PDB file of C-alpha atoms in Angstrom:
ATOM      1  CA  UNK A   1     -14.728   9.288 -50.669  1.00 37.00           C
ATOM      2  CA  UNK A   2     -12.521   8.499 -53.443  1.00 36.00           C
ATOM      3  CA  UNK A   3     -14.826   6.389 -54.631  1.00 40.00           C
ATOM      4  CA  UNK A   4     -17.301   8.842 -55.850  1.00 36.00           C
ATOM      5  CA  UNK A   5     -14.233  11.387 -57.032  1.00 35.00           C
ATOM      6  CA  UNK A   6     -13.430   8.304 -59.780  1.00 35.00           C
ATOM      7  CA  UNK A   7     -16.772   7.755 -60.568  1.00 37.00           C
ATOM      8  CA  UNK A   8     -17.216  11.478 -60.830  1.00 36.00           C
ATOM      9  CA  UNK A   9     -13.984  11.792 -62.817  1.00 36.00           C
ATOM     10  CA  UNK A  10     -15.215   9.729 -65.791  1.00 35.00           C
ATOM     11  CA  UNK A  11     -18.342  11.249 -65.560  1.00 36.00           C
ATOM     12  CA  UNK A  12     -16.820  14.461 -66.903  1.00 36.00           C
ATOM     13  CA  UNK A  13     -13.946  13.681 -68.970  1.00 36.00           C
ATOM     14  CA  UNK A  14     -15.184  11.031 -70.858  1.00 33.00           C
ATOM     15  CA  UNK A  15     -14.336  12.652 -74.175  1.00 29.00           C
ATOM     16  CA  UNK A  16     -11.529  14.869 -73.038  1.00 31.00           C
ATOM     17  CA  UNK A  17      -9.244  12.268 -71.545  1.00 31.00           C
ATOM     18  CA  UNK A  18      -7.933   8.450 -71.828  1.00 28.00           C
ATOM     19  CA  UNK A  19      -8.747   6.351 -69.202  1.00 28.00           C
ATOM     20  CA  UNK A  20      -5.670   6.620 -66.297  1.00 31.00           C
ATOM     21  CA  UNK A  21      -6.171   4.962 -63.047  1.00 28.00           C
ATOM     22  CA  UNK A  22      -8.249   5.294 -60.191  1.00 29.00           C
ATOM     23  CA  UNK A  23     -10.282   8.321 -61.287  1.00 32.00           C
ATOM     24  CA  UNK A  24      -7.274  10.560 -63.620  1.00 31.00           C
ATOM     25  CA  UNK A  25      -7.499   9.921 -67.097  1.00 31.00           C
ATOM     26  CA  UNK A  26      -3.987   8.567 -67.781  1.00 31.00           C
ATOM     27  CA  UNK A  27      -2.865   7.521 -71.029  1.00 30.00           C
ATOM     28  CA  UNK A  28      -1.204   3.888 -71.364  1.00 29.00           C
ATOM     29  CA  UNK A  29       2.483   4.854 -72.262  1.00 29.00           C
ATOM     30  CA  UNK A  30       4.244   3.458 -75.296  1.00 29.00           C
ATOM     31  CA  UNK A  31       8.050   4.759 -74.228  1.00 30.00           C
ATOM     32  CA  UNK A  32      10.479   2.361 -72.694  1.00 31.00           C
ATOM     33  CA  UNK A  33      10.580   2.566 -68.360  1.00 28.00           C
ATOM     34  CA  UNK A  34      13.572   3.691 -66.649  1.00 32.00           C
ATOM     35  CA  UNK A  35      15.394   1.099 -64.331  1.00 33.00           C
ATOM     36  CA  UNK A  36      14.859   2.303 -61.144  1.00 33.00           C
ATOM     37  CA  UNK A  37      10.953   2.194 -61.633  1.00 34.00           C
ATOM     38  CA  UNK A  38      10.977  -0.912 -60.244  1.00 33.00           C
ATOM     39  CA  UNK A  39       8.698  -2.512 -62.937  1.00 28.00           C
ATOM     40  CA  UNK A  40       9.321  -6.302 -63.888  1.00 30.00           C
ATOM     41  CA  UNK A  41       9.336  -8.168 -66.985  1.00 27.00           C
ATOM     42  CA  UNK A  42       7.542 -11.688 -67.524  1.00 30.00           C
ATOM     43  CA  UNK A  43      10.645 -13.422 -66.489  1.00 32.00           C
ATOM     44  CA  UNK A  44      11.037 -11.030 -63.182  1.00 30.00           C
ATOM     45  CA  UNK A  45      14.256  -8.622 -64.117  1.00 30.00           C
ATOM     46  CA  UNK A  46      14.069  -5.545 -63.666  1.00 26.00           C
ATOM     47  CA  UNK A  47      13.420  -3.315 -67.000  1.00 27.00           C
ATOM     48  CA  UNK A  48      16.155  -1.326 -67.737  1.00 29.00           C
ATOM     49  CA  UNK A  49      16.844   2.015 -70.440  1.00 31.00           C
ATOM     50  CA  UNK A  50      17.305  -0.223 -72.833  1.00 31.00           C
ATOM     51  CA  UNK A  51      14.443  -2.571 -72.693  1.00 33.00           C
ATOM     52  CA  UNK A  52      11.349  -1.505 -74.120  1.00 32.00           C
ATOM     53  CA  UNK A  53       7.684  -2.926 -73.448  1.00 32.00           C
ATOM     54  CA  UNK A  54       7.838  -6.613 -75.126  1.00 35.00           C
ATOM     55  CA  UNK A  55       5.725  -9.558 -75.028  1.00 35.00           C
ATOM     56  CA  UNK A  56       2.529  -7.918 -74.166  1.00 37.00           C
ATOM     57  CA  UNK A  57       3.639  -6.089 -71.152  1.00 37.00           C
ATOM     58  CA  UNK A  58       2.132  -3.285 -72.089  1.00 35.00           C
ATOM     59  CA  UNK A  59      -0.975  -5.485 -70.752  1.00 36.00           C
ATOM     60  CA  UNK A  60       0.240  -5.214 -67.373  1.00 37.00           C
ATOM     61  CA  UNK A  61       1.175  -1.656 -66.919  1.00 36.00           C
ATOM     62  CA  UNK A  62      -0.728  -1.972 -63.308  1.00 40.00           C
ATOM     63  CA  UNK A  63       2.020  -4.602 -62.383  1.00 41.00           C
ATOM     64  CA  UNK A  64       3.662  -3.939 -58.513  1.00 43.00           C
ATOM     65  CA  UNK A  65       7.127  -2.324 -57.859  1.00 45.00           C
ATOM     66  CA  UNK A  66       9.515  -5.191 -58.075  1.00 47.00           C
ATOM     67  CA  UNK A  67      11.513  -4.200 -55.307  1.00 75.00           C
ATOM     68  CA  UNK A  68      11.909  -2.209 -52.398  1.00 79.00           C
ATOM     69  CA  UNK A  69      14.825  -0.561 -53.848  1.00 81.00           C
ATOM     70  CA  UNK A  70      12.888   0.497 -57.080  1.00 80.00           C
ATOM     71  CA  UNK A  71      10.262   2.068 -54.592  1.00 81.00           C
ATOM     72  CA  UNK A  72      12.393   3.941 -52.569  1.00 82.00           C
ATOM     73  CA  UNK A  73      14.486   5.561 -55.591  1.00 83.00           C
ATOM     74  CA  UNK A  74      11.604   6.853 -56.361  1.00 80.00           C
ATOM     75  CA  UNK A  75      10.644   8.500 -53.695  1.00 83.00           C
ATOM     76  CA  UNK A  76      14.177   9.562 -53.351  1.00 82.00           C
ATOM     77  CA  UNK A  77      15.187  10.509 -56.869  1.00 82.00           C
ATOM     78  CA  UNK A  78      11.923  11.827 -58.205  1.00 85.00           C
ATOM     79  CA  UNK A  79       9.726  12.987 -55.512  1.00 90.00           C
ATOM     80  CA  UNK A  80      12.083  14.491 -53.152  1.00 90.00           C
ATOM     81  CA  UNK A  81      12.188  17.610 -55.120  1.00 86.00           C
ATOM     82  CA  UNK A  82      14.333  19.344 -52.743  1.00 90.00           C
ATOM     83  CA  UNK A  83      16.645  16.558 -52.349  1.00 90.00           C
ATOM     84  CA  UNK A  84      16.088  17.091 -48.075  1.00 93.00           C
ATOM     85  CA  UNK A  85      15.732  13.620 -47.780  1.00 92.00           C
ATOM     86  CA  UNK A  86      11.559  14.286 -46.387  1.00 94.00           C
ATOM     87  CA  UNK A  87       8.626  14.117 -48.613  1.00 94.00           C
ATOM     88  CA  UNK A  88       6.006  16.286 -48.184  1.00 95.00           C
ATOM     89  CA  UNK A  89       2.699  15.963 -48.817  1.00 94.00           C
ATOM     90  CA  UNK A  90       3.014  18.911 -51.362  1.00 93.00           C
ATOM     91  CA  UNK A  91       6.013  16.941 -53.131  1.00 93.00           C
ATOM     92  CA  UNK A  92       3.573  14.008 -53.387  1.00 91.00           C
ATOM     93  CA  UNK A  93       0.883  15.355 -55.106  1.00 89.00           C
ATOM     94  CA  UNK A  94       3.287  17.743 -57.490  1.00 88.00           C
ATOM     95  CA  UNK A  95       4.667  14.467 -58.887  1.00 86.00           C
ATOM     96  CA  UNK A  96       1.626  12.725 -59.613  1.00 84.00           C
ATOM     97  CA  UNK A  97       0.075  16.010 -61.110  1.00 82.00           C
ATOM     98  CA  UNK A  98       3.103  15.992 -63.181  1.00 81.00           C
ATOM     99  CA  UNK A  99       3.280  12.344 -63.968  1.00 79.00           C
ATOM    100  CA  UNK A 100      -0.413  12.541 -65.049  1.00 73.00           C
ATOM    101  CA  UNK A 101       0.323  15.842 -67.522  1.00 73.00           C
ATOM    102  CA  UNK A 102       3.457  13.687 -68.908  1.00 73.00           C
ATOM    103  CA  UNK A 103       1.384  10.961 -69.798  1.00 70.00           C
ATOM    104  CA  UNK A 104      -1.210  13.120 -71.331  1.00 70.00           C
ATOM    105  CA  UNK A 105       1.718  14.403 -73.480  1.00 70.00           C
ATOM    106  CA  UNK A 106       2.441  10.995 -75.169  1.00 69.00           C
ATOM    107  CA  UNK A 107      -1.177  10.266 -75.377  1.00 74.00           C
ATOM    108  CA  UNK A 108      -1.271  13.538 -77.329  1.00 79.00           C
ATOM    109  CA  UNK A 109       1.450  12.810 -79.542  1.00 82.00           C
ATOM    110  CA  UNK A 110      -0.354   9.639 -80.744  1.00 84.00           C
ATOM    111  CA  UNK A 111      -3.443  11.540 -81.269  1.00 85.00           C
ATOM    112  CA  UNK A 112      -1.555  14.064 -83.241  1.00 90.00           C
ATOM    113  CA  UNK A 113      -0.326  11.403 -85.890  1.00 89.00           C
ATOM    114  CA  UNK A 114      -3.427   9.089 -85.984  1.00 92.00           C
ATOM    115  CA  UNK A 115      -6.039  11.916 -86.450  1.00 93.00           C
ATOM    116  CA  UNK A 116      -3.861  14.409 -88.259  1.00 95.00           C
ATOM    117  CA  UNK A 117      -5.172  13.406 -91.883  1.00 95.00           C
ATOM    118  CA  UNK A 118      -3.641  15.773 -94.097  1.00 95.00           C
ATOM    119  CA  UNK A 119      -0.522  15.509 -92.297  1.00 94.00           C
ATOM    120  CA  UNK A 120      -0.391  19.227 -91.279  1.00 96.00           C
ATOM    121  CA  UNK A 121       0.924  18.788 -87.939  1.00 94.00           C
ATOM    122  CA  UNK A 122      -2.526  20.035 -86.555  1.00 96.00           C
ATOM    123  CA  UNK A 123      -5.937  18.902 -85.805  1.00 96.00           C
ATOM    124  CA  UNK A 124      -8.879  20.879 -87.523  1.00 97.00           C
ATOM    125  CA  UNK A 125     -12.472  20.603 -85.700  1.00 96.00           C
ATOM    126  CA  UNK A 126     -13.570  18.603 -88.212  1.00 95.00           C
ATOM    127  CA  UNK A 127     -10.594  16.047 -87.983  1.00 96.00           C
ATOM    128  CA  UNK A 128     -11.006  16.370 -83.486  1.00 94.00           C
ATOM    129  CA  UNK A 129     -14.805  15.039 -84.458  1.00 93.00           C
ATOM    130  CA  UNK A 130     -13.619  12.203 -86.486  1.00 93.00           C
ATOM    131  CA  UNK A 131     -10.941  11.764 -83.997  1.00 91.00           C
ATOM    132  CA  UNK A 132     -13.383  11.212 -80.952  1.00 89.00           C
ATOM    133  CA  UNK A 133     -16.446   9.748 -82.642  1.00 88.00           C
ATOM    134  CA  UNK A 134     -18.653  12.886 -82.804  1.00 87.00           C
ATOM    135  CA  UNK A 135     -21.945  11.523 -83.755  1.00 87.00           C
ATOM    136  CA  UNK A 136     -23.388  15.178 -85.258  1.00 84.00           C
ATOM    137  CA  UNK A 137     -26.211  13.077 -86.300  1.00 87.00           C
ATOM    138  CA  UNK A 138     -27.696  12.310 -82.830  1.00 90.00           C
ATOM    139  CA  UNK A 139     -30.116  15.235 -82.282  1.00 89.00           C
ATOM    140  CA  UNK A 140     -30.679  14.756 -78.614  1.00 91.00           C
ATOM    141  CA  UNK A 141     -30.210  17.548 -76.363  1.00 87.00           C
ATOM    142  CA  UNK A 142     -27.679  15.819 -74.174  1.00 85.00           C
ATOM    143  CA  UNK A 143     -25.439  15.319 -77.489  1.00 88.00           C
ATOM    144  CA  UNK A 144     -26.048  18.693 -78.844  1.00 89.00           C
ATOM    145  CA  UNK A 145     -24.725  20.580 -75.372  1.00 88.00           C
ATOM    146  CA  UNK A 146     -21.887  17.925 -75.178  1.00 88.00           C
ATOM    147  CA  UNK A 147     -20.832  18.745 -79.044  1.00 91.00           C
ATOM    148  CA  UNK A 148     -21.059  23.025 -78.308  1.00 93.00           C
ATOM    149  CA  UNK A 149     -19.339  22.124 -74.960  1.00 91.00           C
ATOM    150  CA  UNK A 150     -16.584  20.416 -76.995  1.00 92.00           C
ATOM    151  CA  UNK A 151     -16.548  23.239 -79.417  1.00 95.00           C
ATOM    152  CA  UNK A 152     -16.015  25.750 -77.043  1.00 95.00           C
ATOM    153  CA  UNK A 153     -13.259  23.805 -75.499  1.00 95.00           C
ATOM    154  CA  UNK A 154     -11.869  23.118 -78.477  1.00 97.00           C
ATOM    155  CA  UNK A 155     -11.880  27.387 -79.359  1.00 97.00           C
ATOM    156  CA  UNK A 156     -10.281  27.969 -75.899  1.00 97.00           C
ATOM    157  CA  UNK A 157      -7.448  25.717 -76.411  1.00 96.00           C
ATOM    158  CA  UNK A 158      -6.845  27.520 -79.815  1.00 97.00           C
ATOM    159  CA  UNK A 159      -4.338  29.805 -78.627  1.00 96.00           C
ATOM    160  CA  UNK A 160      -3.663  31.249 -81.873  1.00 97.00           C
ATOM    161  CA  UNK A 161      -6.955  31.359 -83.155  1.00 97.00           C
ATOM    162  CA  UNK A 162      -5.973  30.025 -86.278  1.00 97.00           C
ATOM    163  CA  UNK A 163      -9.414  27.239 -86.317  1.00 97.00           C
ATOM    164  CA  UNK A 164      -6.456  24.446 -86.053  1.00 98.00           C
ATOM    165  CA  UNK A 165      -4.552  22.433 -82.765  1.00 96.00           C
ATOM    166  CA  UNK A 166      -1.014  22.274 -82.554  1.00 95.00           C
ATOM    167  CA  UNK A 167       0.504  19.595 -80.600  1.00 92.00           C
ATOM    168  CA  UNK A 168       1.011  21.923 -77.712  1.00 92.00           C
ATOM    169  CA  UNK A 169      -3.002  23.504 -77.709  1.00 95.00           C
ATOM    170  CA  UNK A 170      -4.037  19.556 -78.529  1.00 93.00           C
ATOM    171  CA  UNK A 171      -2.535  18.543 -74.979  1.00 89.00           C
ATOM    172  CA  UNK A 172      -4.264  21.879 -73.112  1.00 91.00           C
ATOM    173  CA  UNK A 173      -7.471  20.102 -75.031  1.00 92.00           C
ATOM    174  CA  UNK A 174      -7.364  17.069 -73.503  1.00 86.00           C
ATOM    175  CA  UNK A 175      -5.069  18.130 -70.102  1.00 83.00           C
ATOM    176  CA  UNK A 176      -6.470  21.513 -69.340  1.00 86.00           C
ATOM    177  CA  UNK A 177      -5.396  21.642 -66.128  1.00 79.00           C
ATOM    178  CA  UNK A 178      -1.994  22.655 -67.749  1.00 79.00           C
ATOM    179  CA  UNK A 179      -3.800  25.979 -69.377  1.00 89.00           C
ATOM    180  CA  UNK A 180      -6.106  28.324 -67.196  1.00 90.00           C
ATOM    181  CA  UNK A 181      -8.238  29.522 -70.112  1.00 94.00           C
ATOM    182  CA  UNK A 182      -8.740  25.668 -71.294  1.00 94.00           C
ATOM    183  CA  UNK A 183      -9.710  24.689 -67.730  1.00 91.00           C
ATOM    184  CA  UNK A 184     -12.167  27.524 -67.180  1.00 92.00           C
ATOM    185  CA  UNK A 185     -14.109  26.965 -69.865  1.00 94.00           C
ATOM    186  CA  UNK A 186     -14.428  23.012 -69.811  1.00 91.00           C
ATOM    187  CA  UNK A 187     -15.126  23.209 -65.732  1.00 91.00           C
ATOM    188  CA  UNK A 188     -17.820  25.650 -66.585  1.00 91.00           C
ATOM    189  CA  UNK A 189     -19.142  22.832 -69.652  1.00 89.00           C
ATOM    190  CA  UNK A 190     -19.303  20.205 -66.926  1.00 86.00           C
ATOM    191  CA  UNK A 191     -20.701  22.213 -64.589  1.00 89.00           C
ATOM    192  CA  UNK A 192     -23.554  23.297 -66.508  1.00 88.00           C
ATOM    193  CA  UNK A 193     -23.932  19.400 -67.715  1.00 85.00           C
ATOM    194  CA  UNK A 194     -24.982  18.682 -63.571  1.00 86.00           C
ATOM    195  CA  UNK A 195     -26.421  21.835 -63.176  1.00 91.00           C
ATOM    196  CA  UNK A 196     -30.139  21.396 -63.635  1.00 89.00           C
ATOM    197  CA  UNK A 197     -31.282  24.849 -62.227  1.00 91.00           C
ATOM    198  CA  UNK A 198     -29.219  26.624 -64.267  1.00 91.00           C
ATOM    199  CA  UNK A 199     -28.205  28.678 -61.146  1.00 93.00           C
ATOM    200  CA  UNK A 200     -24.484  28.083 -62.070  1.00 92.00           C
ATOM    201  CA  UNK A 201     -23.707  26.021 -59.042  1.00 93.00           C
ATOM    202  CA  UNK A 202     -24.456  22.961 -57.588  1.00 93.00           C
ATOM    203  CA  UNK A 203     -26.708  21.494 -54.971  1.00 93.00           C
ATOM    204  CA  UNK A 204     -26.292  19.301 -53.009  1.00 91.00           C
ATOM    205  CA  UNK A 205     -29.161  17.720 -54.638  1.00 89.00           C
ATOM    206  CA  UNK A 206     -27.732  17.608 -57.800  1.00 90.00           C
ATOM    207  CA  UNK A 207     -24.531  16.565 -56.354  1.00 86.00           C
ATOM    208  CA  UNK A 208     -25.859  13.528 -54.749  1.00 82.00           C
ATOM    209  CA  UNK A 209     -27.987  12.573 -57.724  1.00 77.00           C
ATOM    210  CA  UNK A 210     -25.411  12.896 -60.269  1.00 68.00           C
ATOM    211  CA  UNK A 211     -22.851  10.697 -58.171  1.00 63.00           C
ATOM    212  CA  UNK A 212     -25.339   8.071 -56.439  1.00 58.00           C
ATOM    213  CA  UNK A 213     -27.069   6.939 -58.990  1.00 58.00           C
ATOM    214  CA  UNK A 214     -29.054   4.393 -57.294  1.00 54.00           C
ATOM    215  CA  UNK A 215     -31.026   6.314 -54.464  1.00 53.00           C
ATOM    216  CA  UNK A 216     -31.735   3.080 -52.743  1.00 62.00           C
ATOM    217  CA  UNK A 217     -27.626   2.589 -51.914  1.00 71.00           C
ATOM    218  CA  UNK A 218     -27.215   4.782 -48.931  1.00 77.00           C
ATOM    219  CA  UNK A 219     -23.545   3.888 -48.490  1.00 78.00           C
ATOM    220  CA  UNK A 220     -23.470   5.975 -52.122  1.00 77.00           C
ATOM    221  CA  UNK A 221     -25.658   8.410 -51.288  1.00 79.00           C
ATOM    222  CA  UNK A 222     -23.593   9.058 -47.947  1.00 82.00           C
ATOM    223  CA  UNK A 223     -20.095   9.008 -49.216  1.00 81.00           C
ATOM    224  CA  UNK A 224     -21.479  11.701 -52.001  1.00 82.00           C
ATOM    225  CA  UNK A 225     -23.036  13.624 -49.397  1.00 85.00           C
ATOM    226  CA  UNK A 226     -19.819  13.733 -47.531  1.00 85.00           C
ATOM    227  CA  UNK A 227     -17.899  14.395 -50.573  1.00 83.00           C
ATOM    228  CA  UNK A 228     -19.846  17.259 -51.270  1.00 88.00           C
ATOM    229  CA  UNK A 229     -19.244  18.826 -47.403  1.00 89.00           C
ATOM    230  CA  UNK A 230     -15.301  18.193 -48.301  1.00 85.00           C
ATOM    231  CA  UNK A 231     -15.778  20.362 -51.864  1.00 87.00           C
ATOM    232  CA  UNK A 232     -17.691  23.030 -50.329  1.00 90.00           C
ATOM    233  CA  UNK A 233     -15.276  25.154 -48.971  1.00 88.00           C
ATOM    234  CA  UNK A 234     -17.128  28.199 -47.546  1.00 91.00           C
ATOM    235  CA  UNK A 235     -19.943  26.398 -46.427  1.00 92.00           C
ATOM    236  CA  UNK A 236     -22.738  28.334 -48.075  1.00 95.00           C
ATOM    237  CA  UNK A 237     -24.698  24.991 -49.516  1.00 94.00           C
ATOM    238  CA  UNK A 238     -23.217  25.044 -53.052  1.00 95.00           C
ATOM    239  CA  UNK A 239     -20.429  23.500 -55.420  1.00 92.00           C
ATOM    240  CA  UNK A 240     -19.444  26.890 -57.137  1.00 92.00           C
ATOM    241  CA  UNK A 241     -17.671  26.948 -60.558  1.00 90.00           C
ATOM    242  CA  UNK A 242     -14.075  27.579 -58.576  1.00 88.00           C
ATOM    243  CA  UNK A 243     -14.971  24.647 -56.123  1.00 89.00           C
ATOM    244  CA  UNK A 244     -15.830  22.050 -58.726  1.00 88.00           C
ATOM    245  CA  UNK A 245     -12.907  23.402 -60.414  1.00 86.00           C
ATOM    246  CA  UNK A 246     -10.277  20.979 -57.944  1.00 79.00           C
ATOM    247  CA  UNK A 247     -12.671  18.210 -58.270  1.00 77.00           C
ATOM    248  CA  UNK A 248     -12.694  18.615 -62.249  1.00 72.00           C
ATOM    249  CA  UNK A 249      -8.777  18.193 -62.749  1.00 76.00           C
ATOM    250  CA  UNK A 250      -8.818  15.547 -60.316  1.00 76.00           C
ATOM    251  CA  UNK A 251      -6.325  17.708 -58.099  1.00 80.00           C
ATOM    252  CA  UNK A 252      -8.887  16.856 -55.117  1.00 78.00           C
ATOM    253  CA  UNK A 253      -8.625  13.382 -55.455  1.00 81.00           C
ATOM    254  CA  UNK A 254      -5.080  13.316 -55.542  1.00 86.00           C
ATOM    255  CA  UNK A 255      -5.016  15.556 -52.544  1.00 87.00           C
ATOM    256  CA  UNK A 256      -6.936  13.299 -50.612  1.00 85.00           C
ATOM    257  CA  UNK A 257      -5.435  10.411 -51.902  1.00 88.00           C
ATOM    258  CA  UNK A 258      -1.247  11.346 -51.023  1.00 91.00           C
ATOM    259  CA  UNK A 259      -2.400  12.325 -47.563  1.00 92.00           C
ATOM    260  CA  UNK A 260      -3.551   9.085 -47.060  1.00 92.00           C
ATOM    261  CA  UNK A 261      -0.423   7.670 -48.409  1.00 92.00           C
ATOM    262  CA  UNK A 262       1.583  10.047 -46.816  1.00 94.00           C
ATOM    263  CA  UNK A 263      -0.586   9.087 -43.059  1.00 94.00           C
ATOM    264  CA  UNK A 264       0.592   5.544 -44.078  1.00 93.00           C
ATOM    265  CA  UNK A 265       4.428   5.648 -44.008  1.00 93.00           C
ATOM    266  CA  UNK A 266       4.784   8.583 -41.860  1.00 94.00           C
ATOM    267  CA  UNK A 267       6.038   6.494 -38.594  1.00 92.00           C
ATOM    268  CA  UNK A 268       6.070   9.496 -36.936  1.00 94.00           C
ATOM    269  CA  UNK A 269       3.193  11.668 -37.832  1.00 94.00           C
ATOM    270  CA  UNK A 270       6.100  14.964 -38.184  1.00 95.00           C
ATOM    271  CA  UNK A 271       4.030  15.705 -41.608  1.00 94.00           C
ATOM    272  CA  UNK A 272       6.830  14.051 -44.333  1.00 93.00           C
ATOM    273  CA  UNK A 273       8.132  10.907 -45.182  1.00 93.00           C
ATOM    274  CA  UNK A 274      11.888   9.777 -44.691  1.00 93.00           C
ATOM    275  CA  UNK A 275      13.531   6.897 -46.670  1.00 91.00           C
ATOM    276  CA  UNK A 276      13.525   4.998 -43.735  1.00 92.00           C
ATOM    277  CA  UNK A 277       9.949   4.826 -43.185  1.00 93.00           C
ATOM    278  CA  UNK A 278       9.616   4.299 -46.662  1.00 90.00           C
ATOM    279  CA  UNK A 279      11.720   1.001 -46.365  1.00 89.00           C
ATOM    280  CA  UNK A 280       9.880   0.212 -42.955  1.00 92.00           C
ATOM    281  CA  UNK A 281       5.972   0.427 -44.490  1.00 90.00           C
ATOM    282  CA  UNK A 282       6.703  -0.438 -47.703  1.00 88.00           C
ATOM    283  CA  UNK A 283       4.926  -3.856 -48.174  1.00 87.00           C
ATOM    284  CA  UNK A 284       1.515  -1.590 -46.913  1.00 87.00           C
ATOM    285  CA  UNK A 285       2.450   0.797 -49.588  1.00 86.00           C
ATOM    286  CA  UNK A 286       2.074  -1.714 -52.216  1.00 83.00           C
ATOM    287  CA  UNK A 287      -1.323  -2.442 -52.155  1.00 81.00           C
ATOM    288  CA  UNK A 288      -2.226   1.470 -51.962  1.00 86.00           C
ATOM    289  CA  UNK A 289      -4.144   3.425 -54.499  1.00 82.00           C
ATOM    290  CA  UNK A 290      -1.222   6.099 -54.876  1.00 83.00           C
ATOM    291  CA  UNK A 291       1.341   3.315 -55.920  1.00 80.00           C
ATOM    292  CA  UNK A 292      -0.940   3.200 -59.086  1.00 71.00           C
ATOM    293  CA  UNK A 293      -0.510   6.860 -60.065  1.00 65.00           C
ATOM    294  CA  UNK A 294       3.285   5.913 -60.097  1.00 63.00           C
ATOM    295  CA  UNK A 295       3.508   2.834 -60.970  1.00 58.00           C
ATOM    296  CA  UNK A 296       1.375   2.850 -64.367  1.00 53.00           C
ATOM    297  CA  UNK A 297       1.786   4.369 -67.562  1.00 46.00           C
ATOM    298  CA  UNK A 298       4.777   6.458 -68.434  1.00 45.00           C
ATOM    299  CA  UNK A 299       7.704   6.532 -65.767  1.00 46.00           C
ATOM    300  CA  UNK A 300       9.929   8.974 -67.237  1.00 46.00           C
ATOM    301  CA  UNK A 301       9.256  11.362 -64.312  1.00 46.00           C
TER     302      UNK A 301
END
């Protein structure tokens, strides 16, 4: 199913968010990686504080954890939160929620200078529109509803109400799962993007047609439709605004996505993951979508 959750997660934050892996927008990181994050330079060593992205390795922020050791000080140092020595499920997703909102934060900060023209420290509408390629020329009723969609978004995340976004409202712009008001109103823009009843919730209909583009591809059409039983959480028939609301910050995806991880090294199926079977399943970790969430972009967390 996580196929149709990344397909559906560009669908809907194409101009909100850069492009992260697997399905959350992630931003590609321009800050030096700690050493035990286990990536590797050209020549194989281990990066440490000191050595910054070099040589175009920035390229290759997808690369694989150079060593078992980097992995499991990972899992020990930064995702054990409670320092028990057991992951949880819960422990894996927090991390990657908050890994994802970090590197949304740098992205931010790079926005800030680049389309901060006059230098104010904020972002006007007008500069956002430059900023993200507005084209207020193209009439078209898709582009006008995805312009007042960004608009609105763009008022919500103006705490202040001052017409302007700070660095702190410009990263509840483009990460609004970090700000309820933010998220509300851009989950209800999407959702009235797919919505083509106007009822305020979706079918599974629309569902299926938005994600399965092709109607001839059954395999689509029947991982959307079982996608859509997954999101529909009382059952009545419908994607509500509060239901799309996990799928729209991706939260649902990484959900699914750690319990699969966390299925994988859990030798013992007690629910959490010791270092030990960390160390034991570790080469069938590498190849699995969650090392990606880790292992790319920013790894100050």
């Amino acid at each position: 199913s996580s196929d149709i959750v990344v397909c559906h997660f560009f669908t809907v934050m194409k101009l909100s968010l850069i492009v992260f892996i697997a399905g959350i927008g992630q931003a590609a990181a321009q800050t030096d990686l700690e050493e035990d994050s286990g990536y590797v330079k050209q020549d194989g060593d281990i990066l440490g504080d000191e050595d910054g992205l070099e040589n175009g390795d920035e390229e290759d922020m997808g690369a694989e954890p150079a060593t078992k050791e980097g992995f499991l000080a990972m899992m020990t140092k930064k995702i054990d939160g409670d320092s028990d020595g057991k992951v949880t499920h819960k422990e894996l997703v927090d991390h990657a929620m908050e890994k994802n909102k970090l590197d949304m934060t740098i992205s931010t900060d790079e926005d800030l200078q680049e389309w901060d023209t006059n230098k104010d420290g904020k972002i006007s509408w007008d500069e956002l529109k430059v900023g993200m390629a507005i084209d207020e020329e193209d009439t078209s009723p898709e582009s006008q509803m995805e312009q007042d969609n960004m608009h609105r978004k763009f008022l919500a995340a103006d705490g202040d109400s001052d017409g302007l976004l700070g660095k702190e409202e410009l990263n509840h712009f483009f990460f609004p799962a970090g700000n309820e008001k933010v998220l509300s109103v851009d989950t209800e823009n999407e959702l009235r993007i797919l919505d083509k009843d106007d009822d305020g919730k979706l079918t599974k209909a629309e569902f299926i047609g938005e994600f399965a583009v092709d109607q001839d591809d059954a395999e689509a059409a029947a991982k959307a439709e079982a996608e859509f039983e997954q999101l529909d959480v009382n059952q009545d028939g419908f994607i509500d605004v509060h239901e799309f609301k996990d799928l729209h910050t991706g939260i649902h995806y990484v959900k699914h996505t750690m319990k699969e991880f966390l299925d994988l090294l859990d030798g013992n199926k007690d629910g959490h993951v010791t270092p030990e079977e960390a160390e034991t399943h570790f080469d069938e970790a590498t190849d699995h979508e969650a090392m990606h969430l880790w292992f790319s972009g920013n790894d100050e967390l």
